[in-house]
mmCIF file of C-alpha atoms and ligand atoms in Angstrom:
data_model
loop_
_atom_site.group_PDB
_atom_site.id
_atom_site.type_symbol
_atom_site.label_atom_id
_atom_site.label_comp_id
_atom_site.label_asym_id
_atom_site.label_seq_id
_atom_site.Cartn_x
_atom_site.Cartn_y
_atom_site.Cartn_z
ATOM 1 C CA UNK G 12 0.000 0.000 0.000
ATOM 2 C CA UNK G 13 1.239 3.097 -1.091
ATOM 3 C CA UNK G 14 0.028 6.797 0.649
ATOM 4 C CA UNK G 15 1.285 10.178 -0.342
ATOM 5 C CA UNK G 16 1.786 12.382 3.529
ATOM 6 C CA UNK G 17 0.875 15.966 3.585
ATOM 7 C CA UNK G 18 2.353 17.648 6.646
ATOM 8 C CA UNK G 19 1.643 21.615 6.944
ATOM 9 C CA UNK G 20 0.999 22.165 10.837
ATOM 10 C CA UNK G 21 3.706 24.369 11.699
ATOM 11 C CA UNK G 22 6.454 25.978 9.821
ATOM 12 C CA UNK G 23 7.945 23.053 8.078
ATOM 13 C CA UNK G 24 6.017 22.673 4.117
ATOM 14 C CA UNK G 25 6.790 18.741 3.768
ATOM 15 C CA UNK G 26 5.501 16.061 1.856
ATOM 16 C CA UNK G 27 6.395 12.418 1.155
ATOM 17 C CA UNK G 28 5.037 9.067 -0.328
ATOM 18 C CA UNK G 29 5.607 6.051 1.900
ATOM 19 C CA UNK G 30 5.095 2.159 1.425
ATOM 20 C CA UNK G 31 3.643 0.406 4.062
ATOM 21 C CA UNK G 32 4.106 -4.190 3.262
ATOM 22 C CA UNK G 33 1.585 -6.541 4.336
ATOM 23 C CA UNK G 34 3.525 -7.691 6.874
ATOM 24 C CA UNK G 35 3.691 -4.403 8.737
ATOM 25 C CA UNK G 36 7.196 -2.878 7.585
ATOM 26 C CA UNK G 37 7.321 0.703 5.941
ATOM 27 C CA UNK G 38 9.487 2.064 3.245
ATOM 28 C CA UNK G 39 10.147 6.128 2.777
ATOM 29 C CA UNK G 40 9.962 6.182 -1.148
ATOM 30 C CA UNK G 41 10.594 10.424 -0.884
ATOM 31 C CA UNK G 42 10.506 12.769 2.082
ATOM 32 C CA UNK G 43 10.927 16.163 0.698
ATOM 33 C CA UNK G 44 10.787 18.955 4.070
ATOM 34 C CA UNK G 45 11.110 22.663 3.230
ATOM 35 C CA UNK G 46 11.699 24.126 6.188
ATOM 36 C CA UNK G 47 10.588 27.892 6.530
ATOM 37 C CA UNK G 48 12.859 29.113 9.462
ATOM 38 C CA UNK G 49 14.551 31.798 8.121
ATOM 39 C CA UNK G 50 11.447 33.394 7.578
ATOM 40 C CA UNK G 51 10.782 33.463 11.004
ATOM 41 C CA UNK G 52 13.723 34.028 12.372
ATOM 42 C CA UNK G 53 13.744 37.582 12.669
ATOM 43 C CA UNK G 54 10.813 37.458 14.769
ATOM 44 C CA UNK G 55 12.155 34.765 17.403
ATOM 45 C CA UNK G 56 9.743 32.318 16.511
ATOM 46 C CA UNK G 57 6.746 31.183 14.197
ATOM 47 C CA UNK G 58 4.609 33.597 12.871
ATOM 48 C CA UNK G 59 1.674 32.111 12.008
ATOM 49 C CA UNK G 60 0.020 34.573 9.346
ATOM 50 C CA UNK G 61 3.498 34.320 7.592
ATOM 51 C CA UNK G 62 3.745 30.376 7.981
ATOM 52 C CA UNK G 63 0.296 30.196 6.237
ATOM 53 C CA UNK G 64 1.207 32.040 3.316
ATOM 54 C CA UNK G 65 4.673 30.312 2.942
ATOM 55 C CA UNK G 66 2.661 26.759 2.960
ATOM 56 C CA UNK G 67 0.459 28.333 0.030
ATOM 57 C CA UNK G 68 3.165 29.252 -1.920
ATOM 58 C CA UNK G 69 5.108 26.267 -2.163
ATOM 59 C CA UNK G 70 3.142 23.284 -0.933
ATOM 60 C CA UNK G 71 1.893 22.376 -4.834
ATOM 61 C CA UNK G 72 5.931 22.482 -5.833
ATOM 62 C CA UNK G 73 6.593 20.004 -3.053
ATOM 63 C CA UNK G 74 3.796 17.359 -3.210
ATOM 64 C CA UNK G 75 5.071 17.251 -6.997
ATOM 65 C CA UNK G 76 8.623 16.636 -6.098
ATOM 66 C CA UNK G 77 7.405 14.482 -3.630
ATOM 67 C CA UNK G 78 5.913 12.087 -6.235
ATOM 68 C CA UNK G 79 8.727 12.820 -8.624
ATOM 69 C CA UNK G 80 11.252 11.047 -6.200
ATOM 70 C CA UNK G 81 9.033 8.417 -5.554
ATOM 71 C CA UNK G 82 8.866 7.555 -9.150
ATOM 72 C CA UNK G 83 5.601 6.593 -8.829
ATOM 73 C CA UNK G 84 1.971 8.073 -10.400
ATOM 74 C CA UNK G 85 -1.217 9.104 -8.740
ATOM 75 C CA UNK G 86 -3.130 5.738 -10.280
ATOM 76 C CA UNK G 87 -0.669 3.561 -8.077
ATOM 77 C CA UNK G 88 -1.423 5.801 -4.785
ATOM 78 C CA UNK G 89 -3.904 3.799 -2.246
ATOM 79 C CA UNK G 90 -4.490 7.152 -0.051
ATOM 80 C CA UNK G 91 -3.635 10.798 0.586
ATOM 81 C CA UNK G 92 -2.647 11.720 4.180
ATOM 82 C CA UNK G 93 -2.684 15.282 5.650
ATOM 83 C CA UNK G 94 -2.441 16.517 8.781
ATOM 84 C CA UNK G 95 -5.254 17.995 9.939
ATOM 85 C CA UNK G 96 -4.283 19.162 13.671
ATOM 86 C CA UNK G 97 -3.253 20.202 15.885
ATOM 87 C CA UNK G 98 -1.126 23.424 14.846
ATOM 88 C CA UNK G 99 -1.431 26.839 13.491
ATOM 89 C CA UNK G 100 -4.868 26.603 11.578
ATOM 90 C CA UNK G 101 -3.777 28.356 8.588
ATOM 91 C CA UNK G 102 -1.255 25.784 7.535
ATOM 92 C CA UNK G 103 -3.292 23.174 8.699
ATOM 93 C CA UNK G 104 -6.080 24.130 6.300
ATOM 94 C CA UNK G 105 -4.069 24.866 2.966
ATOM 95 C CA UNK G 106 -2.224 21.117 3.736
ATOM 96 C CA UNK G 107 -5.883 19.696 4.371
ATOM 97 C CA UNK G 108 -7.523 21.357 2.066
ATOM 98 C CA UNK G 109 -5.016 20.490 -0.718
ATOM 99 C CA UNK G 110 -5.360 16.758 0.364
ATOM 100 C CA UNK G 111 -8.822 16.557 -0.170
ATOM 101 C CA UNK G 112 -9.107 18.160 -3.589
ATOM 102 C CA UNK G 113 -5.785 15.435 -4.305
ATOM 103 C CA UNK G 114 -8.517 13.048 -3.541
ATOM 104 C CA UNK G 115 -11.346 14.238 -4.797
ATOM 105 C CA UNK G 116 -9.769 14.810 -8.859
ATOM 106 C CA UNK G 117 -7.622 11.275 -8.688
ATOM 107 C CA UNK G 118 -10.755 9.502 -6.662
ATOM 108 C CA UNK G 119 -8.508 8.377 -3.597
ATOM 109 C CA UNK G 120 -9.040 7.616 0.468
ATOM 110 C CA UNK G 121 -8.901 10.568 2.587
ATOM 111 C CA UNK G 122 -7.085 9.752 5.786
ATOM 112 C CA UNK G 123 -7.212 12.871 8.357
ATOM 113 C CA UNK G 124 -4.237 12.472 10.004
ATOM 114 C CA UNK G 125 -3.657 13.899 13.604
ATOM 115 C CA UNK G 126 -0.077 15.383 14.200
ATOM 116 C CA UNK G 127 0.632 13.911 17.415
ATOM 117 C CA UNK G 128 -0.253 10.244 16.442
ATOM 118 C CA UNK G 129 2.058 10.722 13.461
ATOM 119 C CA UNK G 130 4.975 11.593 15.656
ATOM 120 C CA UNK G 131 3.724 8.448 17.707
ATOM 121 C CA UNK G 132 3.817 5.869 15.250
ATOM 122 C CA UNK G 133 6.973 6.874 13.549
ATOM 123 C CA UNK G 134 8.882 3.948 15.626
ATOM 124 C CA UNK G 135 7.197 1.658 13.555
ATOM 125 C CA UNK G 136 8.167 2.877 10.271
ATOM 126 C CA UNK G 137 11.424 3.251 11.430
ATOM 127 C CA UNK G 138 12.151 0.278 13.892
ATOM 128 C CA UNK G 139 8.691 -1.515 13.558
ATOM 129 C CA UNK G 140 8.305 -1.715 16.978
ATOM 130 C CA UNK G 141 5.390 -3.297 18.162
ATOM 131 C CA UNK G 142 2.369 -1.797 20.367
ATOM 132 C CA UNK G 143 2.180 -1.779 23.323
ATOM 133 C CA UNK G 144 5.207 1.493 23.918
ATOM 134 C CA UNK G 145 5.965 4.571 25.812
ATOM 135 C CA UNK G 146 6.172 7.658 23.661
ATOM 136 C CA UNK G 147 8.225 10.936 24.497
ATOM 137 C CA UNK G 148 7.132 13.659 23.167
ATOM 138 C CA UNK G 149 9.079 16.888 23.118
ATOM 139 C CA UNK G 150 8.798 19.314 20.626
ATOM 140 C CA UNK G 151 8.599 23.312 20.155
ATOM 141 C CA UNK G 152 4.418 22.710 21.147
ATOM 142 C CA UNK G 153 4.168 19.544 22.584
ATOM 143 C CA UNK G 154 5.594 17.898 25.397
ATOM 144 C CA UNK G 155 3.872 14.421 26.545
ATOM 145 C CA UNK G 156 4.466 11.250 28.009
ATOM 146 C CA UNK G 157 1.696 8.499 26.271
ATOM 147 C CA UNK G 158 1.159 4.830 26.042
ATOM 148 C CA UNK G 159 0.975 3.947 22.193
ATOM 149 C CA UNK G 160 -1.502 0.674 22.889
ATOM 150 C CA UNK G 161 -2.591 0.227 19.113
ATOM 151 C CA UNK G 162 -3.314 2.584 16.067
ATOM 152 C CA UNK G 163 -5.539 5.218 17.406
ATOM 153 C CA UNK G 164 -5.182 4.007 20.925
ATOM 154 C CA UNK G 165 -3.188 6.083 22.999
ATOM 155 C CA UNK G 166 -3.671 7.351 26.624
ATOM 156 C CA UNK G 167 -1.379 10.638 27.815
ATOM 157 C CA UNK G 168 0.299 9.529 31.067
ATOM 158 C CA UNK G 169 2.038 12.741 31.577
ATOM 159 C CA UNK G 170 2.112 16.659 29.712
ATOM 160 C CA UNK G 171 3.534 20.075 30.323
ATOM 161 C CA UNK G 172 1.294 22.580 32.982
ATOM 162 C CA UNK G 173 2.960 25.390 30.956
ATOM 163 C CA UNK G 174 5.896 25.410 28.579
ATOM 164 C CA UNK G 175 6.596 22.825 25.902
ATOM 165 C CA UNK G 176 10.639 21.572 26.034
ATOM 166 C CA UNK G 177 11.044 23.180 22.819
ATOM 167 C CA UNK G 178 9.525 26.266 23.836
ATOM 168 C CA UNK G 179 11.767 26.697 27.055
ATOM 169 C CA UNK G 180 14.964 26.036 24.934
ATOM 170 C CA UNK G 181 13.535 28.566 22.406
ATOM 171 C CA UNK G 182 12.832 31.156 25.322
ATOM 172 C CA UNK G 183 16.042 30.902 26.699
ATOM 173 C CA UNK G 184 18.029 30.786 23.276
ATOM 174 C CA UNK G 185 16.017 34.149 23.138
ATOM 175 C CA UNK G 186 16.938 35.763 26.548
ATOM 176 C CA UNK G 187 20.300 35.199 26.138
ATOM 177 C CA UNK G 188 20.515 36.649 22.525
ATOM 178 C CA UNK G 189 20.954 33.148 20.570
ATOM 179 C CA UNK G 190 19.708 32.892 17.492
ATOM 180 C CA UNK G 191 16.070 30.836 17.018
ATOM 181 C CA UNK G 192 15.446 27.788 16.751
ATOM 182 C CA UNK G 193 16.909 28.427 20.351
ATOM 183 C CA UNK G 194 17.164 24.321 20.651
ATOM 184 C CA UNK G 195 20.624 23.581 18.962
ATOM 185 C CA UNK G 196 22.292 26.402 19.909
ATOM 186 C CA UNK G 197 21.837 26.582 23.604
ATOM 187 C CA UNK G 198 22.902 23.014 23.240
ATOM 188 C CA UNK G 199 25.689 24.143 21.199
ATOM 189 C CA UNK G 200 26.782 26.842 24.288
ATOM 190 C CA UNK G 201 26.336 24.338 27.005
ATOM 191 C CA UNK G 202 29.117 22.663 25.535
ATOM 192 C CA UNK G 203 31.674 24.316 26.664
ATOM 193 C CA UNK G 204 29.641 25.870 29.910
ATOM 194 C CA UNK G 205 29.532 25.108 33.540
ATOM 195 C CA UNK G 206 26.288 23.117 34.485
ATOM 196 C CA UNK G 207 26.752 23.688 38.277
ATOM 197 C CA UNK G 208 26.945 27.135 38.166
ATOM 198 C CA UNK G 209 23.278 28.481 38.771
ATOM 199 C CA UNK G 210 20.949 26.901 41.147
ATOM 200 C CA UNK G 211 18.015 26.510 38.707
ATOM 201 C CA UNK G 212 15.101 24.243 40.091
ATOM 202 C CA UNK G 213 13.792 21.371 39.042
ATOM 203 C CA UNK G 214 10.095 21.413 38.927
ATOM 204 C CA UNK G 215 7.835 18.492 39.729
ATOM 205 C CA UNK G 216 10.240 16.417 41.156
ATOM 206 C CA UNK G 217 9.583 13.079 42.924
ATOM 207 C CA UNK G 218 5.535 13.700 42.105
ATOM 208 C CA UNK G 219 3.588 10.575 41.400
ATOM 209 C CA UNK G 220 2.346 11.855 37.965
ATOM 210 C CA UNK G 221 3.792 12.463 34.911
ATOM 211 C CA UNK G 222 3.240 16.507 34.493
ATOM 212 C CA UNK G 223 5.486 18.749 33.327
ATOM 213 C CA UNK G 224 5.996 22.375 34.799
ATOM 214 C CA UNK G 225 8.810 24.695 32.723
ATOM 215 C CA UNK G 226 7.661 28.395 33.561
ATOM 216 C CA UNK G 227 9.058 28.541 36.935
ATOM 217 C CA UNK G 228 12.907 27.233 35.774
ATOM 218 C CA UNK G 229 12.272 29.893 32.937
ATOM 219 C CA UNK G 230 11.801 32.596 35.279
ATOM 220 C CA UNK G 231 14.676 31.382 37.579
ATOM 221 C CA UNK G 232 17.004 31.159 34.360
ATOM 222 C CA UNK G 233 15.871 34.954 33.611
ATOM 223 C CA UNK G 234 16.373 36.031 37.593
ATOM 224 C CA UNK G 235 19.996 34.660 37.125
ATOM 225 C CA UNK G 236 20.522 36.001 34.548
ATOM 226 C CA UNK G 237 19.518 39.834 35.278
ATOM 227 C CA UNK G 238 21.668 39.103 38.409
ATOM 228 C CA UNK G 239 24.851 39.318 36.673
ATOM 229 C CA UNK G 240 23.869 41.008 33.213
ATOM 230 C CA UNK G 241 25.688 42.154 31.649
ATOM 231 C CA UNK G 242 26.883 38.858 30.494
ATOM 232 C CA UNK G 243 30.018 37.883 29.567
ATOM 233 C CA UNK G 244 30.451 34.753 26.847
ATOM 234 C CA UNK G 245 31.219 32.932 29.969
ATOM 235 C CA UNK G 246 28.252 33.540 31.533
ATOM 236 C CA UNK G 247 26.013 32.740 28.426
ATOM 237 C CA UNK G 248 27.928 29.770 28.281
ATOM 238 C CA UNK G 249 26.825 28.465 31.995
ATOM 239 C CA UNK G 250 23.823 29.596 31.698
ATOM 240 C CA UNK G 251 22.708 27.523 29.107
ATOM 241 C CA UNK G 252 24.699 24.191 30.600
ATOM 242 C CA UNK G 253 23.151 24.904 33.997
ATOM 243 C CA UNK G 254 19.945 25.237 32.140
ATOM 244 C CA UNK G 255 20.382 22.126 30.165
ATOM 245 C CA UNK G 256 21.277 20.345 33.019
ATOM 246 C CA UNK G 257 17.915 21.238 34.681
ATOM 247 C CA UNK G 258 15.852 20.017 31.842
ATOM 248 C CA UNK G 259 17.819 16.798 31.437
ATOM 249 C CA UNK G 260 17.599 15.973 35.331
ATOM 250 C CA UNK G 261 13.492 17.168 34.956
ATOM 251 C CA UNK G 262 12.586 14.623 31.663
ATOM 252 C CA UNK G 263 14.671 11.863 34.005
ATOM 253 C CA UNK G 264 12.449 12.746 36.328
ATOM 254 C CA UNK G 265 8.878 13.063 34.830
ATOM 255 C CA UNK G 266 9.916 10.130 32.535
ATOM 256 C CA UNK G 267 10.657 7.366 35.203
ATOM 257 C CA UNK G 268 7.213 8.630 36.954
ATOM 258 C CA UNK G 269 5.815 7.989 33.432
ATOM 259 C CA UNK G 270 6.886 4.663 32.897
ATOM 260 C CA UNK G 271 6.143 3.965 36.497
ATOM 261 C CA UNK G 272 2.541 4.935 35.541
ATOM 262 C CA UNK G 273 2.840 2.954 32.378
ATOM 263 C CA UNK G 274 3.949 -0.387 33.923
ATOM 264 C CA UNK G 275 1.268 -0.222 36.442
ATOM 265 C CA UNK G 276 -1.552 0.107 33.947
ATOM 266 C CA UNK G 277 -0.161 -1.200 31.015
ATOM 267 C CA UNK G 278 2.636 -3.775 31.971
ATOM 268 C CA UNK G 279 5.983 -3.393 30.591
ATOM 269 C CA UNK G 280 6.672 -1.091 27.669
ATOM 270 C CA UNK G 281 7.994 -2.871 24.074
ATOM 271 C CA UNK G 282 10.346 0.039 24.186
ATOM 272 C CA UNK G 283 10.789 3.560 24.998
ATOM 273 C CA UNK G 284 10.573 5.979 21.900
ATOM 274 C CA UNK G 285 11.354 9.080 21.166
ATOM 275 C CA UNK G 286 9.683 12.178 19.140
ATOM 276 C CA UNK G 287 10.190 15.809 18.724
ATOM 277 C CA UNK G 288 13.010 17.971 17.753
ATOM 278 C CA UNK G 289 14.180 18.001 21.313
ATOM 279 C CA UNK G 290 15.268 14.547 21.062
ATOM 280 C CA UNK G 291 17.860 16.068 18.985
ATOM 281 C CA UNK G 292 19.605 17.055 21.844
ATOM 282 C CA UNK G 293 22.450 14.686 22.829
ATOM 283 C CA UNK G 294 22.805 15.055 26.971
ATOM 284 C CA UNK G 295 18.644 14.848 26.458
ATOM 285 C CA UNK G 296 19.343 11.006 24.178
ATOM 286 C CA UNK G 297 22.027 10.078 27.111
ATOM 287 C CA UNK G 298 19.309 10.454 30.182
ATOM 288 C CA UNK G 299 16.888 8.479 27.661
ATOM 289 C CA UNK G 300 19.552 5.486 27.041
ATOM 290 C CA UNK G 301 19.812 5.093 30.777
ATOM 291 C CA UNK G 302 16.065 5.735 31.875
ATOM 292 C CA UNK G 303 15.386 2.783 29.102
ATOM 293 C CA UNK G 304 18.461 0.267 30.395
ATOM 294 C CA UNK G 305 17.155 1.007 34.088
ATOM 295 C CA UNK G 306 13.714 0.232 33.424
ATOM 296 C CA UNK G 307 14.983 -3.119 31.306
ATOM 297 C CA UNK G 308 14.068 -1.455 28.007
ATOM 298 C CA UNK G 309 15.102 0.096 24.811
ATOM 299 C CA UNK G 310 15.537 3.405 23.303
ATOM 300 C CA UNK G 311 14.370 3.684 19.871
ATOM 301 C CA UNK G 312 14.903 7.460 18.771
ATOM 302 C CA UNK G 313 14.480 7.726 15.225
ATOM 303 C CA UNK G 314 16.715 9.410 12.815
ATOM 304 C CA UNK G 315 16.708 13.235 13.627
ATOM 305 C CA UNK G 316 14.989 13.808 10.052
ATOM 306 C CA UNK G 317 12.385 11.693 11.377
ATOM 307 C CA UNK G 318 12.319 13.029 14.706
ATOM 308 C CA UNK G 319 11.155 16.404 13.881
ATOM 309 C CA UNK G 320 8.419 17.766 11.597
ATOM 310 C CA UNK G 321 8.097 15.550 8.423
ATOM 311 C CA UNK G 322 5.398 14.445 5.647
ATOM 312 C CA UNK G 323 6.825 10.913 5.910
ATOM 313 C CA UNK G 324 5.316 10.536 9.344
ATOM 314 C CA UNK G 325 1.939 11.486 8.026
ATOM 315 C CA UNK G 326 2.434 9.560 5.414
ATOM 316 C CA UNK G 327 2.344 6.345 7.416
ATOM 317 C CA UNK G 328 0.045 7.230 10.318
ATOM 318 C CA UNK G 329 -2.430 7.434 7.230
ATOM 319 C CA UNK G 330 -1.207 4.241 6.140
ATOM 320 C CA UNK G 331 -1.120 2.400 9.308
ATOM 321 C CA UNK G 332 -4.635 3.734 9.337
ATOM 322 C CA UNK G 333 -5.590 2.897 5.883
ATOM 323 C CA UNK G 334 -4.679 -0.225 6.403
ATOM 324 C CA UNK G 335 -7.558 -1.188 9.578
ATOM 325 C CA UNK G 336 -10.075 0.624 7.142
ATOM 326 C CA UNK G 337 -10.061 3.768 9.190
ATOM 327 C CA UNK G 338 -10.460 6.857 6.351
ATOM 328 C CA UNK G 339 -12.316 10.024 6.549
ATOM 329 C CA UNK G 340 -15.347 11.825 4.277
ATOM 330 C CA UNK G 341 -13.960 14.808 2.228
ATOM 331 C CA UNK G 342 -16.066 17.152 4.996
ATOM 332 C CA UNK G 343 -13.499 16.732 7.605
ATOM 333 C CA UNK G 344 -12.435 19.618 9.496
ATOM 334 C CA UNK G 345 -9.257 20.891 10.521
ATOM 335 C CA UNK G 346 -8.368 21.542 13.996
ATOM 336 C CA UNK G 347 -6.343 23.838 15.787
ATOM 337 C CA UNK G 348 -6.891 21.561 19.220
ATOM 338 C CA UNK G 349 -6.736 17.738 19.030
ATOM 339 C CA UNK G 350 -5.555 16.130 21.946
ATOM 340 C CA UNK G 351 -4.028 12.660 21.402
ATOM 341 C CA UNK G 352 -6.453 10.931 23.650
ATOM 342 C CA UNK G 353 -9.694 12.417 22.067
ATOM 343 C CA UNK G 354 -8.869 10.237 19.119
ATOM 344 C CA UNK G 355 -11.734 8.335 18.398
ATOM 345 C CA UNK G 356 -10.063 4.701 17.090
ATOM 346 C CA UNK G 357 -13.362 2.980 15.281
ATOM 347 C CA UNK G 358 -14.148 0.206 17.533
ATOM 348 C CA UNK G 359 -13.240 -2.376 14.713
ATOM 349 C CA UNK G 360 -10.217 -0.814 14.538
ATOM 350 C CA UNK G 361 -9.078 -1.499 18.092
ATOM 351 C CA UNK G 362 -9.728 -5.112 17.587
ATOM 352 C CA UNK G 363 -8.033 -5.544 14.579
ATOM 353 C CA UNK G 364 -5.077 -3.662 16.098
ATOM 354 C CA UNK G 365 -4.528 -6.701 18.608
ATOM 355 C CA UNK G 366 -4.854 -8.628 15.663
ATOM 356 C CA UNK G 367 -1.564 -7.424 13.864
ATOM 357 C CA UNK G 368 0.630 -6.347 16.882
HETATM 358 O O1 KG4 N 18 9.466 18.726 16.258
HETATM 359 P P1 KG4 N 18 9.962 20.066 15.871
HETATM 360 O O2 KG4 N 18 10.885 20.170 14.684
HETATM 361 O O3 KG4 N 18 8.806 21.060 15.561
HETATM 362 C C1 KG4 N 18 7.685 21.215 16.356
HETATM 363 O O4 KG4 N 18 7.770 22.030 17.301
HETATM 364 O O5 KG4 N 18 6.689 20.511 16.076
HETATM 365 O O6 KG4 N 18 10.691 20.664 17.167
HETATM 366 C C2 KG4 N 18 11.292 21.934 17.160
HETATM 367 C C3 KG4 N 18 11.717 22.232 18.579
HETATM 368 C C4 KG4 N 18 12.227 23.657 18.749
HETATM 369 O O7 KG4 N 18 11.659 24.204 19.901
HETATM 370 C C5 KG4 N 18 13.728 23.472 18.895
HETATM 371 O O8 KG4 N 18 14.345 24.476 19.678
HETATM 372 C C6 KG4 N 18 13.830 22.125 19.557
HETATM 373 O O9 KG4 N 18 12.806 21.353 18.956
HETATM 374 N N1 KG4 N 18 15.139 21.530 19.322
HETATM 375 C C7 KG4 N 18 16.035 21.260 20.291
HETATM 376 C C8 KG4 N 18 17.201 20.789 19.634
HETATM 377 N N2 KG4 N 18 16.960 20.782 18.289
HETATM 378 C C9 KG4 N 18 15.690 21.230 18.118
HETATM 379 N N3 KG4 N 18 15.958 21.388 21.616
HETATM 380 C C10 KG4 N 18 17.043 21.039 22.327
HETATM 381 N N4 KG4 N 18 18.209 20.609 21.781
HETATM 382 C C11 KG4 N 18 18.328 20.462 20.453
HETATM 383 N N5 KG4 N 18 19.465 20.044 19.908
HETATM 384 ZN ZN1 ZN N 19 5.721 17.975 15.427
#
């Protein structure tokens, strides 16, 4: 089965055609990503009027070289994927909205594809690891800790009060003057910083639940900060390790209350995956290696390509979903909002899942 992925959420334009074999395994067949980030980066982050737009522009030049690479026509396409939430709504309607008239003209499945379930299932594609598994999360907008039970089954163990990872390595990249996206290059200054320097806290620590809190370490990096401004490259420097070194010690945390959570209602994991462009970050894959060897299981992070924003993903959540039956009618809406859990798997579906774990 073969499903062109439409992926138009945020500020990555991306679209891809993926394979999905009877017995379960994928195949990327083209994953073409334009990534609009320098025209945001003047403004320190997305800008969502702008993102729209850019999406309009080129998302008709992409889904053709998409198809191109593939080296494979519309008439042997089973489905069209696009996301259709949650993100920035304008994006998320020109991807949808493109996918359905793709549908309509070459008389194709619809499959509405929700973002979050893409990220989710992209361990299977990659490592075809089977359900049931604990998902991490951690992107610019979402940071979560769920159980991935079956194709459209998923229940959210844990999720940020305030401030997605992303977002607080964004924020800081931003306080400190670093460029944006703030991720990779306050990872880049912690480097060669001292990690011990600051006090910062370490929010949520030791609760029984899975939640996330960032906004008070935010404000505690900024007090620091102010305290000794100006800075010095020094200072930048230990700021962002001592930062760093929060958030790795807080998703050590949160995580090993997650999987507590997990075993206890679930039994043991298949594995422990990871999502998100934070999972880019290296002292953030090392805490994630040893949370999965202490709890007797293993890490599979996909490649960093894969990782973050991608039409490949949506590609083959819609044909993991294609493939239990599950499509959608042409009326579908987009949605800014979608929660993981307010998936609605078909009950067929869930049964069938179990089938072909
Ligand atoms: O998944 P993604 O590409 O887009 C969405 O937000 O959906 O994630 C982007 C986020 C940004 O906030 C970026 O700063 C963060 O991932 N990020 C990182 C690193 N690389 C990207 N955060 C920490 N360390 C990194 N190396
Ligand atoms: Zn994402």
């Amino acid at each position: 089965m073969i499903v062109l992925g439409i992926e138009t959420t945020c500020d990555e334009t991306a679209a891809a055609v993926v394979e999905r074999f009877e017995d379960g395994r994928g195949k990327i067949l083209s994953n073409v990503v334009l990534s609009q980030v320098s025209e945001h980066a003047a403004f320190g982050g997305v800008v969502p009027e702008i993102a729209a737009r850019a999406h309009v522009e080129v998302l008709d030049i992409i889904i053709a070289r998409a198809m191109e690479q593939a080296g494979v026509g519309y008439d042997r396409i089973d489905g069209v994927a696009a996301a259709a939430g949650p993100g920035l709504i304008g994006g998320v309607i020109v991807g949808l909205t493109t996918a359905k008239a793709i549908a309509l003209v070459r008389n194709k499945p619809l499959v509405a594809v929700n973002h979050l379930e893409a990220h989710a299932l992209t361990a299977r594609l990659t490592d075809a690891t089977p359900f049931p598994y604990c998902l991490f999360l951690a992107s610019g907008g979402h940071t979560q800790i769920v159980a991935v039970r079956g194709v459209g089954d998923y229940v959210r163990l844990g999720t940020t009060q305030d401030d997605a990872i992303g977002e607080a390595f964004d924020k800081t990249a931003k306080l400190l003057g670093l460029g944006y996206p703030g991720g990779p290059q306050v990872e880049k200054e912690a480097e060669r910083g001292n990690p011990g320097r600051f006090a910062l806290p370490r929010p949520m620590r030791h609760r029984k639940e899975a939640d996330f809190s960032l906004s008070g370490l935010k404000t505690a990096l900024r007090l620091e900060a102010e305290k000794i401004a100006p800075l010095s490259d020094q200072d930048v420097a230990d700021l962002c390790a001592s930062f760093q070194q929060a958030i790795v010690d807080v998703v050590f945390d949160r995580l090993r209350a997650g999987l507590r959570l997990f075993r206890a209602r679930f039994g043991a994991p298949n594995a422990l995956v990871a999502a998100g462009g934070v999972a880019a970050n290296q002292a953030i894959r090392k805490v994630l290696n040893r949370l999965a060897f202490e709890v007797g299981t293993t890490l599979v992070a996909p490649p960093l390509e894969l990782c973050t924003d991608n039409g490949a993903m949506i590609a083959w959540a819609g044909a993991e979903r294609l493939a239990l039956g599950l499509t959608d009618t042409l009326d579908v809406a987009p949605r800014a909002r979608w929660p993981l859990d307010e998936i609605a798997a078909a009950e067929g579906a869930l049964r069938r899942t179990a089938a072909y774990k």
